[in-house]
Amino acid sequence: RKEVEQDPGPFNVPEGATVAFNCTYSNSASQSFFWYRQDCRKEPKLLMSVYSSGNEDGRFTAQLNRASQYISLLIRDSKLSDSATYLCVVTGGATNKLIFGTGTLLAVQP
Amino acid sequence: GAVVSQHPSRVICKSGTSVKIECRSLDFQATTMFWYRQFPKQSLMLMATSNEGSKATYEQGVEKDKFLINHASLTLSTLTVTSAHPEDSSFYICSVDSYGTYEQYFGPGTRLTVT
């Protein structure tokens, strides 16, 4: 079983749509959780950290369910510029090592 | 977040040669830097943790004698791919972490092609 699992997609959605990505992780000792965005042939960029209480940044909302070891990302009012691969990332137990999912590809269509 | 640079951005070399990649933390002193590798359509895989003034910590399956890491200052870590082979062709990315948060900030990456 992979340490971090994501639906690879692609998710093809029209502009303005709401889209949700899910992620599960296997290590119950993981302490920190993130969503990164990676454009084609570029480096990952931090989108947001994910907290147990949930957090929102503009059109983006992240949720964490530690009991189910499940993380989600909701994007509202999708823009063409949101097209990218979204990476679910967790720390490897009580360490600062990051474990990356393979990513979910989002394509927002005009 | 931290600003990280890498050089070169792209390199093509012949099989058997060595390639050095530089990673610089531009706006803060990084005692720890990380080196990742990403093959096409795969996730980033941590290769090693680079520690300033001491030996790097390599992940299981990564040959330390092939991937030499030197973290000689708080702003510079280098990765040298020795005796490169075509299977070493990949996207190599470094990162620094933000103290206390575990957030990591990545350099723009180096695309290595070994012919």
JSON list of N, CA and C in Angstrom, two decimals, chain A residues 29-70:
[
{"chain": "A", "resi": 29, "resn": "ALA", "atom": "N", "xyz": [1.12, 8.14, 12.55]},
{"chain": "A", "resi": 29, "resn": "ALA", "atom": "CA", "xyz": [1.99, 9.01, 13.32]},
{"chain": "A", "resi": 29, "resn": "ALA", "atom": "C", "xyz": [2.33, 10.30, 12.59]},
{"chain": "A", "resi": 30, "resn": "SER", "atom": "N", "xyz": [1.87, 10.45, 11.36]},
{"chain": "A", "resi": 30, "resn": "SER", "atom": "CA", "xyz": [2.15, 11.68, 10.61]},
{"chain": "A", "resi": 30, "resn": "SER", "atom": "C", "xyz": [1.62, 12.87, 11.37]},
{"chain": "A", "resi": 31, "resn": "GLN", "atom": "N", "xyz": [2.41, 13.96, 11.37]},
{"chain": "A", "resi": 31, "resn": "GLN", "atom": "CA", "xyz": [2.07, 15.12, 12.19]},
{"chain": "A", "resi": 31, "resn": "GLN", "atom": "C", "xyz": [1.60, 16.33, 11.38]},
{"chain": "A", "resi": 32, "resn": "SER", "atom": "N", "xyz": [2.13, 16.46, 10.17]},
{"chain": "A", "resi": 32, "resn": "SER", "atom": "CA", "xyz": [1.82, 17.66, 9.39]},
{"chain": "A", "resi": 32, "resn": "SER", "atom": "C", "xyz": [1.36, 17.26, 8.00]},
{"chain": "A", "resi": 33, "resn": "PHE", "atom": "N", "xyz": [0.49, 18.11, 7.45]},
{"chain": "A", "resi": 33, "resn": "PHE", "atom": "CA", "xyz": [-0.19, 17.76, 6.21]},
{"chain": "A", "resi": 33, "resn": "PHE", "atom": "C", "xyz": [-0.27, 19.00, 5.32]},
{"chain": "A", "resi": 34, "resn": "PHE", "atom": "N", "xyz": [-0.09, 18.77, 4.03]},
{"chain": "A", "resi": 34, "resn": "PHE", "atom": "CA", "xyz": [-0.04, 19.91, 3.11]},
{"chain": "A", "resi": 34, "resn": "PHE", "atom": "C", "xyz": [-0.68, 19.55, 1.78]},
{"chain": "A", "resi": 35, "resn": "TRP", "atom": "N", "xyz": [-1.09, 20.57, 1.08]},
{"chain": "A", "resi": 35, "resn": "TRP", "atom": "CA", "xyz": [-1.39, 20.47, -0.34]},
{"chain": "A", "resi": 35, "resn": "TRP", "atom": "C", "xyz": [-0.39, 21.35, -1.08]},
{"chain": "A", "resi": 36, "resn": "TYR", "atom": "N", "xyz": [0.25, 20.75, -2.07]},
{"chain": "A", "resi": 36, "resn": "TYR", "atom": "CA", "xyz": [1.14, 21.48, -2.97]},
{"chain": "A", "resi": 36, "resn": "TYR", "atom": "C", "xyz": [0.53, 21.46, -4.36]},
{"chain": "A", "resi": 37, "resn": "ARG", "atom": "N", "xyz": [0.92, 22.44, -5.13]},
{"chain": "A", "resi": 37, "resn": "ARG", "atom": "CA", "xyz": [0.51, 22.51, -6.53]},
{"chain": "A", "resi": 37, "resn": "ARG", "atom": "C", "xyz": [1.77, 22.40, -7.38]},
{"chain": "A", "resi": 38, "resn": "GLN", "atom": "N", "xyz": [1.69, 21.59, -8.44]},
{"chain": "A", "resi": 38, "resn": "GLN", "atom": "CA", "xyz": [2.83, 21.47, -9.34]},
{"chain": "A", "resi": 38, "resn": "GLN", "atom": "C", "xyz": [2.37, 21.66, -10.78]},
{"chain": "A", "resi": 39, "resn": "ASP", "atom": "N", "xyz": [2.91, 22.67, -11.42]},
{"chain": "A", "resi": 39, "resn": "ASP", "atom": "CA", "xyz": [2.65, 22.88, -12.83]},
{"chain": "A", "resi": 39, "resn": "ASP", "atom": "C", "xyz": [3.59, 22.00, -13.64]},
{"chain": "A", "resi": 40, "resn": "CYS", "atom": "N", "xyz": [3.22, 21.77, -14.88]},
{"chain": "A", "resi": 40, "resn": "CYS", "atom": "CA", "xyz": [3.98, 20.85, -15.73]},
{"chain": "A", "resi": 40, "resn": "CYS", "atom": "C", "xyz": [5.45, 21.24, -15.81]},
{"chain": "A", "resi": 41, "resn": "ARG", "atom": "N", "xyz": [6.33, 20.32, -15.46]},
{"chain": "A", "resi": 41, "resn": "ARG", "atom": "CA", "xyz": [7.77, 20.49, -15.56]},
{"chain": "A", "resi": 41, "resn": "ARG", "atom": "C", "xyz": [8.31, 21.61, -14.67]},
{"chain": "A", "resi": 42, "resn": "LYS", "atom": "N", "xyz": [7.57, 21.89, -13.59]},
{"chain": "A", "resi": 42, "resn": "LYS", "atom": "CA", "xyz": [8.01, 22.89, -12.62]},
{"chain": "A", "resi": 42, "resn": "LYS", "atom": "C", "xyz": [8.12, 22.27, -11.24]},
{"chain": "A", "resi": 43, "resn": "GLU", "atom": "N", "xyz": [8.65, 23.07, -10.30]},
{"chain": "A", "resi": 43, "resn": "GLU", "atom": "CA", "xyz": [8.75, 22.57, -8.93]},
{"chain": "A", "resi": 43, "resn": "GLU", "atom": "C", "xyz": [7.41, 22.68, -8.21]},
{"chain": "A", "resi": 44, "resn": "PRO", "atom": "N", "xyz": [7.21, 21.88, -7.16]},
{"chain": "A", "resi": 44, "resn": "PRO", "atom": "CA", "xyz": [5.98, 22.01, -6.37]},
{"chain": "A", "resi": 44, "resn": "PRO", "atom": "C", "xyz": [6.00, 23.33, -5.60]},
{"chain": "A", "resi": 45, "resn": "LYS", "atom": "N", "xyz": [4.82, 23.90, -5.45]},
{"chain": "A", "resi": 45, "resn": "LYS", "atom": "CA", "xyz": [4.68, 25.12, -4.66]},
{"chain": "A", "resi": 45, "resn": "LYS", "atom": "C", "xyz": [3.62, 24.90, -3.59]},
{"chain": "A", "resi": 46, "resn": "LEU", "atom": "N", "xyz": [3.92, 25.33, -2.39]},
{"chain": "A", "resi": 46, "resn": "LEU", "atom": "CA", "xyz": [3.00, 25.13, -1.27]},
{"chain": "A", "resi": 46, "resn": "LEU", "atom": "C", "xyz": [1.71, 25.90, -1.52]},
{"chain": "A", "resi": 47, "resn": "LEU", "atom": "N", "xyz": [0.61, 25.16, -1.49]},
{"chain": "A", "resi": 47, "resn": "LEU", "atom": "CA", "xyz": [-0.72, 25.77, -1.63]},
{"chain": "A", "resi": 47, "resn": "LEU", "atom": "C", "xyz": [-1.25, 26.13, -0.25]},
{"chain": "A", "resi": 48, "resn": "MET", "atom": "N", "xyz": [-1.28, 25.14, 0.62]},
{"chain": "A", "resi": 48, "resn": "MET", "atom": "CA", "xyz": [-1.71, 25.41, 1.98]},
{"chain": "A", "resi": 48, "resn": "MET", "atom": "C", "xyz": [-1.37, 24.24, 2.90]},
{"chain": "A", "resi": 49, "resn": "SER", "atom": "N", "xyz": [-1.16, 24.58, 4.16]},
{"chain": "A", "resi": 49, "resn": "SER", "atom": "CA", "xyz": [-1.04, 23.56, 5.18]},
{"chain": "A", "resi": 49, "resn": "SER", "atom": "C", "xyz": [-2.46, 23.14, 5.57]},
{"chain": "A", "resi": 50, "resn": "VAL", "atom": "N", "xyz": [-2.59, 21.95, 6.14]},
{"chain": "A", "resi": 50, "resn": "VAL", "atom": "CA", "xyz": [-3.91, 21.43, 6.50]},
{"chain": "A", "resi": 50, "resn": "VAL", "atom": "C", "xyz": [-3.94, 21.20, 8.00]},
{"chain": "A", "resi": 51, "resn": "TYR", "atom": "N", "xyz": [-4.93, 21.76, 8.65]},
{"chain": "A", "resi": 51, "resn": "TYR", "atom": "CA", "xyz": [-5.03, 21.66, 10.10]},
{"chain": "A", "resi": 51, "resn": "TYR", "atom": "C", "xyz": [-6.27, 20.85, 10.48]},
{"chain": "A", "resi": 52, "resn": "SER", "atom": "N", "xyz": [-6.24, 20.30, 11.68]},
{"chain": "A", "resi": 52, "resn": "SER", "atom": "CA", "xyz": [-7.35, 19.46, 12.13]},
{"chain": "A", "resi": 52, "resn": "SER", "atom": "C", "xyz": [-8.67, 20.22, 12.15]},
{"chain": "A", "resi": 53, "resn": "SER", "atom": "N", "xyz": [-8.58, 21.50, 12.39]},
{"chain": "A", "resi": 53, "resn": "SER", "atom": "CA", "xyz": [-9.80, 22.31, 12.46]},
{"chain": "A", "resi": 53, "resn": "SER", "atom": "C", "xyz": [-10.29, 22.72, 11.09]},
{"chain": "A", "resi": 54, "resn": "GLY", "atom": "N", "xyz": [-9.54, 22.36, 10.05]},
{"chain": "A", "resi": 54, "resn": "GLY", "atom": "CA", "xyz": [-9.88, 22.79, 8.70]},
{"chain": "A", "resi": 54, "resn": "GLY", "atom": "C", "xyz": [-9.40, 24.21, 8.48]},
{"chain": "A", "resi": 55, "resn": "ASN", "atom": "N", "xyz": [-9.10, 24.52, 7.26]},
{"chain": "A", "resi": 55, "resn": "ASN", "atom": "CA", "xyz": [-8.69, 25.89, 6.99]},
{"chain": "A", "resi": 55, "resn": "ASN", "atom": "C", "xyz": [-9.05, 26.29, 5.57]},
{"chain": "A", "resi": 56, "resn": "GLU", "atom": "N", "xyz": [-9.22, 27.58, 5.41]},
{"chain": "A", "resi": 56, "resn": "GLU", "atom": "CA", "xyz": [-9.70, 28.13, 4.14]},
{"chain": "A", "resi": 56, "resn": "GLU", "atom": "C", "xyz": [-8.78, 29.26, 3.73]},
{"chain": "A", "resi": 57, "resn": "ASP", "atom": "N", "xyz": [-8.50, 29.31, 2.42]},
{"chain": "A", "resi": 57, "resn": "ASP", "atom": "CA", "xyz": [-7.71, 30.40, 1.88]},
{"chain": "A", "resi": 57, "resn": "ASP", "atom": "C", "xyz": [-8.35, 30.80, 0.57]},
{"chain": "A", "resi": 58, "resn": "GLY", "atom": "N", "xyz": [-9.19, 31.81, 0.63]},
{"chain": "A", "resi": 58, "resn": "GLY", "atom": "CA", "xyz": [-9.89, 32.25, -0.58]},
{"chain": "A", "resi": 58, "resn": "GLY", "atom": "C", "xyz": [-10.80, 31.16, -1.11]},
{"chain": "A", "resi": 59, "resn": "ARG", "atom": "N", "xyz": [-10.56, 30.72, -2.33]},
{"chain": "A", "resi": 59, "resn": "ARG", "atom": "CA", "xyz": [-11.41, 29.71, -2.95]},
{"chain": "A", "resi": 59, "resn": "ARG", "atom": "C", "xyz": [-11.04, 28.28, -2.54]},
{"chain": "A", "resi": 60, "resn": "PHE", "atom": "N", "xyz": [-10.02, 28.14, -1.76]},
{"chain": "A", "resi": 60, "resn": "PHE", "atom": "CA", "xyz": [-9.50, 26.83, -1.39]},
{"chain": "A", "resi": 60, "resn": "PHE", "atom": "C", "xyz": [-9.80, 26.50, 0.08]},
{"chain": "A", "resi": 61, "resn": "THR", "atom": "N", "xyz": [-10.33, 25.29, 0.29]},
{"chain": "A", "resi": 61, "resn": "THR", "atom": "CA", "xyz": [-10.62, 24.83, 1.64]},
{"chain": "A", "resi": 61, "resn": "THR", "atom": "C", "xyz": [-10.03, 23.44, 1.82]},
{"chain": "A", "resi": 62, "resn": "ALA", "atom": "N", "xyz": [-9.28, 23.26, 2.90]},
{"chain": "A", "resi": 62, "resn": "ALA", "atom": "CA", "xyz": [-8.68, 21.96, 3.19]},
{"chain": "A", "resi": 62, "resn": "ALA", "atom": "C", "xyz": [-9.24, 21.41, 4.48]},
{"chain": "A", "resi": 63, "resn": "GLN", "atom": "N", "xyz": [-9.41, 20.10, 4.52]},
{"chain": "A", "resi": 63, "resn": "GLN", "atom": "CA", "xyz": [-9.93, 19.43, 5.71]},
{"chain": "A", "resi": 63, "resn": "GLN", "atom": "C", "xyz": [-9.04, 18.24, 6.03]},
{"chain": "A", "resi": 64, "resn": "LEU", "atom": "N", "xyz": [-8.94, 17.94, 7.31]},
{"chain": "A", "resi": 64, "resn": "LEU", "atom": "CA", "xyz": [-8.17, 16.79, 7.77]},
{"chain": "A", "resi": 64, "resn": "LEU", "atom": "C", "xyz": [-9.02, 15.97, 8.71]},
{"chain": "A", "resi": 65, "resn": "ASN", "atom": "N", "xyz": [-9.05, 14.67, 8.50]},
{"chain": "A", "resi": 65, "resn": "ASN", "atom": "CA", "xyz": [-9.73, 13.75, 9.40]},
{"chain": "A", "resi": 65, "resn": "ASN", "atom": "C", "xyz": [-8.70, 12.75, 9.87]},
{"chain": "A", "resi": 66, "resn": "ARG", "atom": "N", "xyz": [-8.17, 12.99, 11.07]},
{"chain": "A", "resi": 66, "resn": "ARG", "atom": "CA", "xyz": [-7.09, 12.12, 11.56]},
{"chain": "A", "resi": 66, "resn": "ARG", "atom": "C", "xyz": [-7.59, 10.71, 11.83]},
{"chain": "A", "resi": 67, "resn": "ALA", "atom": "N", "xyz": [-8.83, 10.58, 12.30]},
{"chain": "A", "resi": 67, "resn": "ALA", "atom": "CA", "xyz": [-9.35, 9.26, 12.64]},
{"chain": "A", "resi": 67, "resn": "ALA", "atom": "C", "xyz": [-9.42, 8.38, 11.39]},
{"chain": "A", "resi": 68, "resn": "SER", "atom": "N", "xyz": [-9.81, 8.97, 10.27]},
{"chain": "A", "resi": 68, "resn": "SER", "atom": "CA", "xyz": [-9.91, 8.22, 9.01]},
{"chain": "A", "resi": 68, "resn": "SER", "atom": "C", "xyz": [-8.65, 8.33, 8.18]},
{"chain": "A", "resi": 69, "resn": "GLN", "atom": "N", "xyz": [-7.70, 9.16, 8.62]},
{"chain": "A", "resi": 69, "resn": "GLN", "atom": "CA", "xyz": [-6.45, 9.36, 7.89]},
{"chain": "A", "resi": 69, "resn": "GLN", "atom": "C", "xyz": [-6.75, 9.81, 6.47]},
{"chain": "A", "resi": 70, "resn": "TYR", "atom": "N", "xyz": [-7.49, 10.88, 6.41]},
{"chain": "A", "resi": 70, "resn": "TYR", "atom": "CA", "xyz": [-8.07, 11.36, 5.16]},
{"chain": "A", "resi": 70, "resn": "TYR", "atom": "C", "xyz": [-7.90, 12.88, 5.09]}
]
